[in-house]
Amino acid sequence: MGFLRDIGAPGVIVLVLAALLIFGPKRLPELGESIGKMFTSFKKSISGLTDDESSSDKNENEKENK
């Protein structure tokens, strides 16, 4: 993600204007909401994977201690 740091304020403004021209002002909030939900579900699935791994590690440790 190094290229995102090099964009700067003018680049962000150009990206926002391009998004407004492509999607329109009415559809842009819907697009942002759907992208936010996508990232949220992705984050939950990733944290679920790490939770499953840690619980399986605990179960293995308990079996070894018996």
mmCIF file with all atom_site columns, C-alpha atoms in Angstrom:
data_model
loop_
_atom_site.group_PDB
_atom_site.id
_atom_site.type_symbol
_atom_site.label_atom_id
_atom_site.label_alt_id
_atom_site.label_comp_id
_atom_site.label_asym_id
_atom_site.label_entity_id
_atom_site.label_seq_id
_atom_site.pdbx_PDB_ins_code
_atom_site.Cartn_x
_atom_site.Cartn_y
_atom_site.Cartn_z
_atom_site.occupancy
_atom_site.B_iso_or_equiv
_atom_site.pdbx_formal_charge
_atom_site.auth_seq_id
_atom_site.auth_comp_id
_atom_site.auth_asym_id
_atom_site.auth_atom_id
_atom_site.pdbx_PDB_model_num
ATOM 1  C CA . MET A 1 1  ? 0.000   0.000   0.000   1.00 0.00 ? 1  MET A CA 1
ATOM 2  C CA . GLY A 1 2  ? 2.917   2.316   -0.483  1.00 0.00 ? 2  GLY A CA 1
ATOM 3  C CA . PHE A 1 3  ? 1.314   4.009   -3.455  1.00 0.00 ? 3  PHE A CA 1
ATOM 4  C CA . LEU A 1 4  ? -1.586  5.251   -1.296  1.00 0.00 ? 4  LEU A CA 1
ATOM 5  C CA . ARG A 1 5  ? 0.767   7.334   0.810   1.00 0.00 ? 5  ARG A CA 1
ATOM 6  C CA . ASP A 1 6  ? 2.040   9.146   -2.280  1.00 0.00 ? 6  ASP A CA 1
ATOM 7  C CA . ILE A 1 7  ? -1.369  10.339  -3.500  1.00 0.00 ? 7  ILE A CA 1
ATOM 8  C CA . GLY A 1 8  ? -1.718  13.392  -1.263  1.00 0.00 ? 8  GLY A CA 1
ATOM 9  C CA . ALA A 1 9  ? -4.624  15.818  -0.964  1.00 0.00 ? 9  ALA A CA 1
ATOM 10 C CA . PRO A 1 10 ? -4.905  16.732  -4.669  1.00 0.00 ? 10 PRO A CA 1
ATOM 11 C CA . GLY A 1 11 ? -5.021  13.062  -5.620  1.00 0.00 ? 11 GLY A CA 1
ATOM 12 C CA . VAL A 1 12 ? -7.770  12.354  -3.104  1.00 0.00 ? 12 VAL A CA 1
ATOM 13 C CA . ILE A 1 13 ? -9.796  15.268  -4.473  1.00 0.00 ? 13 ILE A CA 1
ATOM 14 C CA . VAL A 1 14 ? -9.414  13.946  -8.019  1.00 0.00 ? 14 VAL A CA 1
ATOM 15 C CA . LEU A 1 15 ? -10.491 10.462  -6.907  1.00 0.00 ? 15 LEU A CA 1
ATOM 16 C CA . VAL A 1 16 ? -13.584 11.817  -5.135  1.00 0.00 ? 16 VAL A CA 1
ATOM 17 C CA . LEU A 1 17 ? -14.563 13.906  -8.168  1.00 0.00 ? 17 LEU A CA 1
ATOM 18 C CA . ALA A 1 18 ? -14.065 10.924  -10.474 1.00 0.00 ? 18 ALA A CA 1
ATOM 19 C CA . ALA A 1 19 ? -16.238 8.762   -8.221  1.00 0.00 ? 19 ALA A CA 1
ATOM 20 C CA . LEU A 1 20 ? -18.930 11.454  -8.230  1.00 0.00 ? 20 LEU A CA 1
ATOM 21 C CA . LEU A 1 21 ? -18.860 11.610  -12.022 1.00 0.00 ? 21 LEU A CA 1
ATOM 22 C CA . ILE A 1 22 ? -18.956 7.827   -12.448 1.00 0.00 ? 22 ILE A CA 1
ATOM 23 C CA . PHE A 1 23 ? -21.506 6.854   -9.788  1.00 0.00 ? 23 PHE A CA 1
ATOM 24 C CA . GLY A 1 24 ? -23.413 10.081  -9.188  1.00 0.00 ? 24 GLY A CA 1
ATOM 25 C CA . PRO A 1 25 ? -24.213 11.797  -5.902  1.00 0.00 ? 25 PRO A CA 1
ATOM 26 C CA . LYS A 1 26 ? -27.267 9.633   -5.149  1.00 0.00 ? 26 LYS A CA 1
ATOM 27 C CA . ARG A 1 27 ? -25.511 6.305   -5.560  1.00 0.00 ? 27 ARG A CA 1
ATOM 28 C CA . LEU A 1 28 ? -22.219 7.205   -3.858  1.00 0.00 ? 28 LEU A CA 1
ATOM 29 C CA . PRO A 1 29 ? -23.504 6.833   -0.239  1.00 0.00 ? 29 PRO A CA 1
ATOM 30 C CA . GLU A 1 30 ? -24.984 3.426   -1.106  1.00 0.00 ? 30 GLU A CA 1
ATOM 31 C CA . LEU A 1 31 ? -21.656 2.373   -2.566  1.00 0.00 ? 31 LEU A CA 1
ATOM 32 C CA . GLY A 1 32 ? -19.793 3.540   0.542   1.00 0.00 ? 32 GLY A CA 1
ATOM 33 C CA . GLU A 1 33 ? -22.197 1.667   2.800   1.00 0.00 ? 33 GLU A CA 1
ATOM 34 C CA . SER A 1 34 ? -21.827 -1.573  0.859   1.00 0.00 ? 34 SER A CA 1
ATOM 35 C CA . ILE A 1 35 ? -18.032 -1.284  0.894   1.00 0.00 ? 35 ILE A CA 1
ATOM 36 C CA . GLY A 1 36 ? -18.127 -0.668  4.658   1.00 0.00 ? 36 GLY A CA 1
ATOM 37 C CA . LYS A 1 37 ? -20.288 -3.750  5.211   1.00 0.00 ? 37 LYS A CA 1
ATOM 38 C CA . MET A 1 38 ? -17.915 -5.787  3.059   1.00 0.00 ? 38 MET A CA 1
ATOM 39 C CA . PHE A 1 39 ? -14.897 -4.723  5.127   1.00 0.00 ? 39 PHE A CA 1
ATOM 40 C CA . THR A 1 40 ? -16.781 -5.376  8.376   1.00 0.00 ? 40 THR A CA 1
ATOM 41 C CA . SER A 1 41 ? -17.748 -8.905  7.356   1.00 0.00 ? 41 SER A CA 1
ATOM 42 C CA . PHE A 1 42 ? -14.199 -9.568  6.145   1.00 0.00 ? 42 PHE A CA 1
ATOM 43 C CA . LYS A 1 43 ? -12.801 -8.354  9.470   1.00 0.00 ? 43 LYS A CA 1
ATOM 44 C CA . LYS A 1 44 ? -15.232 -10.560 11.405  1.00 0.00 ? 44 LYS A CA 1
ATOM 45 C CA . SER A 1 45 ? -14.334 -13.606 9.336   1.00 0.00 ? 45 SER A CA 1
ATOM 46 C CA . ILE A 1 46 ? -10.613 -13.014 9.838   1.00 0.00 ? 46 ILE A CA 1
ATOM 47 C CA . SER A 1 47 ? -11.027 -12.577 13.598  1.00 0.00 ? 47 SER A CA 1
ATOM 48 C CA . GLY A 1 48 ? -13.200 -15.709 13.642  1.00 0.00 ? 48 GLY A CA 1
ATOM 49 C CA . LEU A 1 49 ? -10.376 -17.666 12.067  1.00 0.00 ? 49 LEU A CA 1
ATOM 50 C CA . THR A 1 50 ? -7.911  -16.506 14.700  1.00 0.00 ? 50 THR A CA 1
ATOM 51 C CA . ASP A 1 51 ? -10.420 -17.267 17.485  1.00 0.00 ? 51 ASP A CA 1
ATOM 52 C CA . ASP A 1 52 ? -10.915 -20.801 16.125  1.00 0.00 ? 52 ASP A CA 1
ATOM 53 C CA . GLU A 1 53 ? -7.163  -21.361 15.960  1.00 0.00 ? 53 GLU A CA 1
ATOM 54 C CA . SER A 1 54 ? -6.600  -20.145 19.520  1.00 0.00 ? 54 SER A CA 1
ATOM 55 C CA . SER A 1 55 ? -9.436  -22.295 20.907  1.00 0.00 ? 55 SER A CA 1
ATOM 56 C CA . SER A 1 56 ? -8.082  -25.381 19.133  1.00 0.00 ? 56 SER A CA 1
ATOM 57 C CA . ASP A 1 57 ? -4.637  -24.653 20.595  1.00 0.00 ? 57 ASP A CA 1
ATOM 58 C CA . LYS A 1 58 ? -6.167  -24.463 24.099  1.00 0.00 ? 58 LYS A CA 1
ATOM 59 C CA . ASN A 1 59 ? -7.939  -27.790 23.582  1.00 0.00 ? 59 ASN A CA 1
ATOM 60 C CA . GLU A 1 60 ? -4.689  -29.448 22.489  1.00 0.00 ? 60 GLU A CA 1
ATOM 61 C CA . ASN A 1 61 ? -2.855  -28.052 25.521  1.00 0.00 ? 61 ASN A CA 1
ATOM 62 C CA . GLU A 1 62 ? -5.562  -29.345 27.874  1.00 0.00 ? 62 GLU A CA 1
ATOM 63 C CA . LYS A 1 63 ? -5.346  -32.825 26.321  1.00 0.00 ? 63 LYS A CA 1
ATOM 64 C CA . GLU A 1 64 ? -1.555  -32.860 26.737  1.00 0.00 ? 64 GLU A CA 1
ATOM 65 C CA . ASN A 1 65 ? -1.790  -31.825 30.402  1.00 0.00 ? 65 ASN A CA 1
ATOM 66 C CA . LYS A 1 66 ? -4.119  -34.721 31.298  1.00 0.00 ? 66 LYS A CA 1
#
